[in-house]
CSV table of C-alpha atoms in Angstrom, one decimal:
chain,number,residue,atom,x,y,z
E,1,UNK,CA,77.3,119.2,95.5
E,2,UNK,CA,80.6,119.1,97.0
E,3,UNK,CA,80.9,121.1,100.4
E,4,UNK,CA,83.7,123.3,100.8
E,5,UNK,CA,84.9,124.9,104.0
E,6,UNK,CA,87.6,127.5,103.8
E,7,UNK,CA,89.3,127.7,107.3
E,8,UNK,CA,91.5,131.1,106.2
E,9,UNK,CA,92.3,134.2,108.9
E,10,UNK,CA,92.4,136.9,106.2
E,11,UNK,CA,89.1,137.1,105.4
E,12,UNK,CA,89.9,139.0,101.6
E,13,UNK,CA,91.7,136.2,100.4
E,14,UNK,CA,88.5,134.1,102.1
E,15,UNK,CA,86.3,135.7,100.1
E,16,UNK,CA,88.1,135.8,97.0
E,17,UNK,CA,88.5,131.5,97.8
E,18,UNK,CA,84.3,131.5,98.1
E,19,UNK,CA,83.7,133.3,94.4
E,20,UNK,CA,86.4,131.0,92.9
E,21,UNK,CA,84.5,128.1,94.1
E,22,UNK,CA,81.0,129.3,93.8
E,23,UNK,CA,79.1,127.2,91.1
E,24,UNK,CA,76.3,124.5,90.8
E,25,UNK,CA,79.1,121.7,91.5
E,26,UNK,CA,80.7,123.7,94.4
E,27,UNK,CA,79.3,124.8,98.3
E,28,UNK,CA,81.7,126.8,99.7
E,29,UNK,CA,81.7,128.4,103.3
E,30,UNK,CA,84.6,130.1,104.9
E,31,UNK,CA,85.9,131.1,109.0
E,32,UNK,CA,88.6,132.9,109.9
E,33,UNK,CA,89.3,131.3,113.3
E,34,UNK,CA,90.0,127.9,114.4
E,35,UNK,CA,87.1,128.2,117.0
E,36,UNK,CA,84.4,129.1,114.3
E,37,UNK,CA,86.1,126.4,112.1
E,38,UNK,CA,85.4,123.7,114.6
E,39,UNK,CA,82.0,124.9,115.0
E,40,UNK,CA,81.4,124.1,111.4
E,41,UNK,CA,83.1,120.9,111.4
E,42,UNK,CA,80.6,120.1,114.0
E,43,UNK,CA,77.1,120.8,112.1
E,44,UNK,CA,77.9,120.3,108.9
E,45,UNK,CA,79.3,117.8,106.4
E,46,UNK,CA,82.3,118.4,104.4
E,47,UNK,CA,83.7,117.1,101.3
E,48,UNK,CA,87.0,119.0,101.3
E,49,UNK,CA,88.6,121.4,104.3
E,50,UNK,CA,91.0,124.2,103.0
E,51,UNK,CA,93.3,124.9,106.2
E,52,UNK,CA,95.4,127.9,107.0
E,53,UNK,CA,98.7,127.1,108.4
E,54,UNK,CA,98.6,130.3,110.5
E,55,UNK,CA,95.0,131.1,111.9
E,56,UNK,CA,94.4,134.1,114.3
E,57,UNK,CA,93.8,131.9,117.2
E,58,UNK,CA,96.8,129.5,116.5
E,59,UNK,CA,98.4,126.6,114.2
E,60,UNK,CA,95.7,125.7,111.8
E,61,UNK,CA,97.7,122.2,112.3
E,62,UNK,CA,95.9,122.2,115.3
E,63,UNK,CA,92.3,121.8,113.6
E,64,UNK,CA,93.5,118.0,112.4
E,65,UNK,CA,92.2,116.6,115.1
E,66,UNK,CA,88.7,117.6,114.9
E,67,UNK,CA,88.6,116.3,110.7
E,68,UNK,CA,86.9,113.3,110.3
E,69,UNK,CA,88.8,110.6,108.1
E,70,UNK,CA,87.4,110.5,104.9
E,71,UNK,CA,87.2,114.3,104.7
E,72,UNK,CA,89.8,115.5,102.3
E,73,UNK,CA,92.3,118.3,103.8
E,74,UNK,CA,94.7,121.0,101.6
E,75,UNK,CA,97.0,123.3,103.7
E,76,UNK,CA,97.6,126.9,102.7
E,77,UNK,CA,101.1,127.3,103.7
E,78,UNK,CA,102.5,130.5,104.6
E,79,UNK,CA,105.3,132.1,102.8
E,80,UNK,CA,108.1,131.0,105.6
E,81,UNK,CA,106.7,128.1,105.9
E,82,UNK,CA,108.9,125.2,107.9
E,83,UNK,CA,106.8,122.3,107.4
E,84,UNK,CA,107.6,119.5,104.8
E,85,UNK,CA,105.6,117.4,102.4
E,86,UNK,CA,106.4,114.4,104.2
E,87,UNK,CA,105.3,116.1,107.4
E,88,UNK,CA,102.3,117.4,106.2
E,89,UNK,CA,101.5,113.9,105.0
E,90,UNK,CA,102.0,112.3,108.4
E,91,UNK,CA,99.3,115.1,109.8
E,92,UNK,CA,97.0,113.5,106.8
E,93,UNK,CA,96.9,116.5,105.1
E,94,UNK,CA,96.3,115.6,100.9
E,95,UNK,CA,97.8,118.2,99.3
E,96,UNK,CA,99.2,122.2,100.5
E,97,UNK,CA,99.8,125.3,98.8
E,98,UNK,CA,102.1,128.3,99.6
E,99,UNK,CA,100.7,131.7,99.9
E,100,UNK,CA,100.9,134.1,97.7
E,101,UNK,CA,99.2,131.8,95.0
E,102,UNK,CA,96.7,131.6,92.3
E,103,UNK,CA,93.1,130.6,93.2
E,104,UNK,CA,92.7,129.3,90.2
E,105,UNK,CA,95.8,126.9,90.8
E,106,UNK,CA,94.1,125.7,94.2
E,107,UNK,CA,90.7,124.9,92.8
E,108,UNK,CA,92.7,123.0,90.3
E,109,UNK,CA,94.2,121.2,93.0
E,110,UNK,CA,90.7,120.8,95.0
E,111,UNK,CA,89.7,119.2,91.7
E,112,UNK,CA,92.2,116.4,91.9
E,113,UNK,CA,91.4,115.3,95.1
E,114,UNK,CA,87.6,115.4,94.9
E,115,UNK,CA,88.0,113.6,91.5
E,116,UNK,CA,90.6,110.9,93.6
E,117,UNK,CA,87.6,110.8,95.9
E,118,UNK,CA,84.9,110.0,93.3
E,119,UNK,CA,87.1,107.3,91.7
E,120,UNK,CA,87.6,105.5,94.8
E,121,UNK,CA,84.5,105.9,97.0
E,122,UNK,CA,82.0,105.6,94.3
E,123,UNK,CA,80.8,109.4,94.2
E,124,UNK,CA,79.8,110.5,98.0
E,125,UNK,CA,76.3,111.2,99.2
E,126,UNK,CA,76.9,115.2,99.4
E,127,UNK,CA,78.3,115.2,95.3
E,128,UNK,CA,75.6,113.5,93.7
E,129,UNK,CA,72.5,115.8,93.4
E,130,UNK,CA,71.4,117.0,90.0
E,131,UNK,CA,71.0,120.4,90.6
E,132,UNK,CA,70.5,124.4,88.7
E,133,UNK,CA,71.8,127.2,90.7
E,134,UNK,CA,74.6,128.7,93.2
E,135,UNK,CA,74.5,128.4,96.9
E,136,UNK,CA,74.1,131.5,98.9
E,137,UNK,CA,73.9,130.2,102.3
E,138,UNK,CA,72.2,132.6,104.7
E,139,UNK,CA,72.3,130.8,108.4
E,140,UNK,CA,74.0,130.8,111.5
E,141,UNK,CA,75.5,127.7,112.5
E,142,UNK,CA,75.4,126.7,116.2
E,143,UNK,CA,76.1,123.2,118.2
E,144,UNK,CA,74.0,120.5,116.0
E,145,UNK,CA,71.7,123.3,115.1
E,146,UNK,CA,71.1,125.1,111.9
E,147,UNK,CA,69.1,128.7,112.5
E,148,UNK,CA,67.6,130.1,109.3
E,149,UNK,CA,65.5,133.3,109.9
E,150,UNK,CA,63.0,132.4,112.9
E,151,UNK,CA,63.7,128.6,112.3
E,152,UNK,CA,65.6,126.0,114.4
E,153,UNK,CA,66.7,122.7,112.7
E,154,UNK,CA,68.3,120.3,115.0
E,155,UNK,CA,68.8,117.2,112.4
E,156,UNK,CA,70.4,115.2,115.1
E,157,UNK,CA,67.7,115.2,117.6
E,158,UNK,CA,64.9,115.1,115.1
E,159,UNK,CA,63.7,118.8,116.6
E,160,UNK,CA,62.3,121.5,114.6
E,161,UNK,CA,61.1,125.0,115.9
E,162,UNK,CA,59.4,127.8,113.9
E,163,UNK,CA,59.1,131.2,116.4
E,164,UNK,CA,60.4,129.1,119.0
E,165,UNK,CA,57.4,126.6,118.4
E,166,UNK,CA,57.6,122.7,118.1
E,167,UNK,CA,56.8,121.6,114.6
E,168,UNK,CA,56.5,117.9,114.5
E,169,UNK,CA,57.3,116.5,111.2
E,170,UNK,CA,57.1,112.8,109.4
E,171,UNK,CA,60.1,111.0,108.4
E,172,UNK,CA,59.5,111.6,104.7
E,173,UNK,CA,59.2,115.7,105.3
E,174,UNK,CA,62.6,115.3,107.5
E,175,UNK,CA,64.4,114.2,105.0
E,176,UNK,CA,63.2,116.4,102.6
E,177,UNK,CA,63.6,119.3,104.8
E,178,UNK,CA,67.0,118.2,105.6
E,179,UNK,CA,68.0,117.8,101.8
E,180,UNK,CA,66.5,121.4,100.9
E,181,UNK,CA,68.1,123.1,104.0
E,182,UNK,CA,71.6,121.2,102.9
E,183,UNK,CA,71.6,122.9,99.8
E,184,UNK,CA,69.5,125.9,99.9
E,185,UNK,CA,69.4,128.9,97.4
E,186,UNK,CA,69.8,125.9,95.0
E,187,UNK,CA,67.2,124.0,92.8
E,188,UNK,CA,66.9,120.3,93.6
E,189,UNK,CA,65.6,118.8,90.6
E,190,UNK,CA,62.6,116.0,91.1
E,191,UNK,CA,63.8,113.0,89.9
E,192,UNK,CA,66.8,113.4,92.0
E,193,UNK,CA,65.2,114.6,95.1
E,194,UNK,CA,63.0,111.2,94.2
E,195,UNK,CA,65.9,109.0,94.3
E,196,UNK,CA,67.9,110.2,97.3
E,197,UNK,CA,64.5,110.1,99.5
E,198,UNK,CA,64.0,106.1,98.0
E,199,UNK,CA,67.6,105.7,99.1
E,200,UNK,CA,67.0,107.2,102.4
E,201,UNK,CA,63.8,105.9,103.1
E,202,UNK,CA,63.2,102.6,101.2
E,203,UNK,CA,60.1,103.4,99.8
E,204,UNK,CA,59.0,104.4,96.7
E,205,UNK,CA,58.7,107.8,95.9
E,206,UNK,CA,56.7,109.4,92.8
E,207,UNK,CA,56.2,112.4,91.5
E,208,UNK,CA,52.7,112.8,93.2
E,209,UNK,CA,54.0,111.9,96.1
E,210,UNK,CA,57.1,114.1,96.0
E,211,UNK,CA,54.4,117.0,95.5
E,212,UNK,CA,52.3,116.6,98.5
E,213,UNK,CA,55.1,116.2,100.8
E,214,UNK,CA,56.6,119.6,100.0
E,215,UNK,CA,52.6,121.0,100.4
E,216,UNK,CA,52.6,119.7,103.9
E,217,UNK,CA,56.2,120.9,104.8
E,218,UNK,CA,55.5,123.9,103.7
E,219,UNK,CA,51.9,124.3,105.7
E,220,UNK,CA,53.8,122.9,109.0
E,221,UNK,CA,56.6,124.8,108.9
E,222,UNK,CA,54.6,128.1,107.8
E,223,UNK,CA,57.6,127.9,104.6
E,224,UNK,CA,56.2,129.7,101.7
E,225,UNK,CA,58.3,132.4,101.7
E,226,UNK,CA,61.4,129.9,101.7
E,227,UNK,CA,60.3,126.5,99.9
E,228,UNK,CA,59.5,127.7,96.3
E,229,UNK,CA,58.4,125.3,93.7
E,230,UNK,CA,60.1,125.5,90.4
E,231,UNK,CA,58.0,124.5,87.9
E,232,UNK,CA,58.4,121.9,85.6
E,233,UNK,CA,62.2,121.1,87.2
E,234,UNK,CA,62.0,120.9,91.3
E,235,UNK,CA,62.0,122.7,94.9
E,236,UNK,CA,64.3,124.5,96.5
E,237,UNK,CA,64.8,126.8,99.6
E,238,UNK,CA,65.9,130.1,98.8
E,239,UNK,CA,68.9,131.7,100.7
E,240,UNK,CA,68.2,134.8,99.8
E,241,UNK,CA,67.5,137.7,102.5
E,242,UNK,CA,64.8,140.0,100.3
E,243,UNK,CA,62.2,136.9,100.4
């Protein structure tokens, strides 16, 4: 799935950007400040960055600087607009848009440059899951830490809490937790999940194996309200809040 992240200060126009790009190809999360934007910069990975040129806490220009080359950035513009194509470009901004517009017209744009993307880089890590669903996501993001519920994921330092209690997991259930939690409230089909854990881990990973690994994750972490099993296609971890 390709992760979207909407930095736009009127939050209508947000959410009318997040049901545009709302599919089984598309994650999209929105913030209306620069502050909350850089937050999710932080703990999350990004495949595209939509940028308002004036956010309520200053010059969405100003957000640059905390994008990681590689990640691909299109300006919303405002109406009186002074900046130029060519200075845009020298920011390292792909592409910009000026407000009022189509959403349909931008997701064509984000189209073209995640396509440009593919073609060149080979299809990134976060694009190539085989996967049924939409993402709702349902968490709070903090400083390396993802908070679902009365869970604590900190991917980075390998630390994982449930009621404020240490869970210690194995390096196969990380991963999978890590790979459910990235896309949850969306069905990760087997044979995929199968191949990005072999990538990830070098070992071989069957079906039997996949299975038991999901039993144990969801034992430790006390899950079975959040990892369900779909049967016959794969796991997932629901986003939804009437678990």
């Amino acid at each position: 799935m390709d992760r979207i992240l909407i930095a736009e200060s009127n939050t209508e126009l947000a959410a009318r950007l997040k049901g545009v790009f709302a599919d089984v190809n598309n994650y999209p999360m929105s913030c209306d400040t620069i502050k909350k934007t850089r937050t999710m910069l932080e703990c999350e990975r990004w495949a595209i960055v939509l940028v308002d040129e004036k956010m309520t806490d200053g010059d969405g220009l100003e957000l640059m600087e905390y994008i990681n080359d590689g990640i691909i950035v299109i300006m919303i513009l405002a109406e009186d607009t002074q900046l130029s194509e060519d200075g845009l470009r020298e920011y390292g901004v792909a592409d910009s848009i000026k407000k009022p517009f189509n959403p349909i017209v931008l997701k064509a744009k984000v189209g073209t440059q995640l396509q440009k993307m593919k073609s060149s880089h080979n299809v990134g890590s976060s694009a190539c899951f085989d996967a049924l669903g939409v993402a709702f996501p349902e968490f709070m993001a903090g400083d390396k830490t993802v908070y679902i519920d009365k869970y604590e994921f900190d991917f980075d330092h390998r630390e994982y809490k449930y009621k404020e209690n240490k869970i210690m997991l194995g390096d196969l259930e990380q991963c999978l937790l890590k790979l459910l939690v990235e896309n949850r409230g969306v069905v990760l089909k087997k044979h995929t999940l199968m191949e990005r854990l072999h990538a990830e881990r070098g070992e071989e990973i069957d079906n039997d194996m996949l299975a038991e690994t999901v039993r144990v994750l969801v034992e430790k972490l006390h899950a079975f309200k959040y990892i369900k099993t779909i049967f016959g296609i794969g796991y997932m971890w629901t986003a939804h809040k009437d678990i």
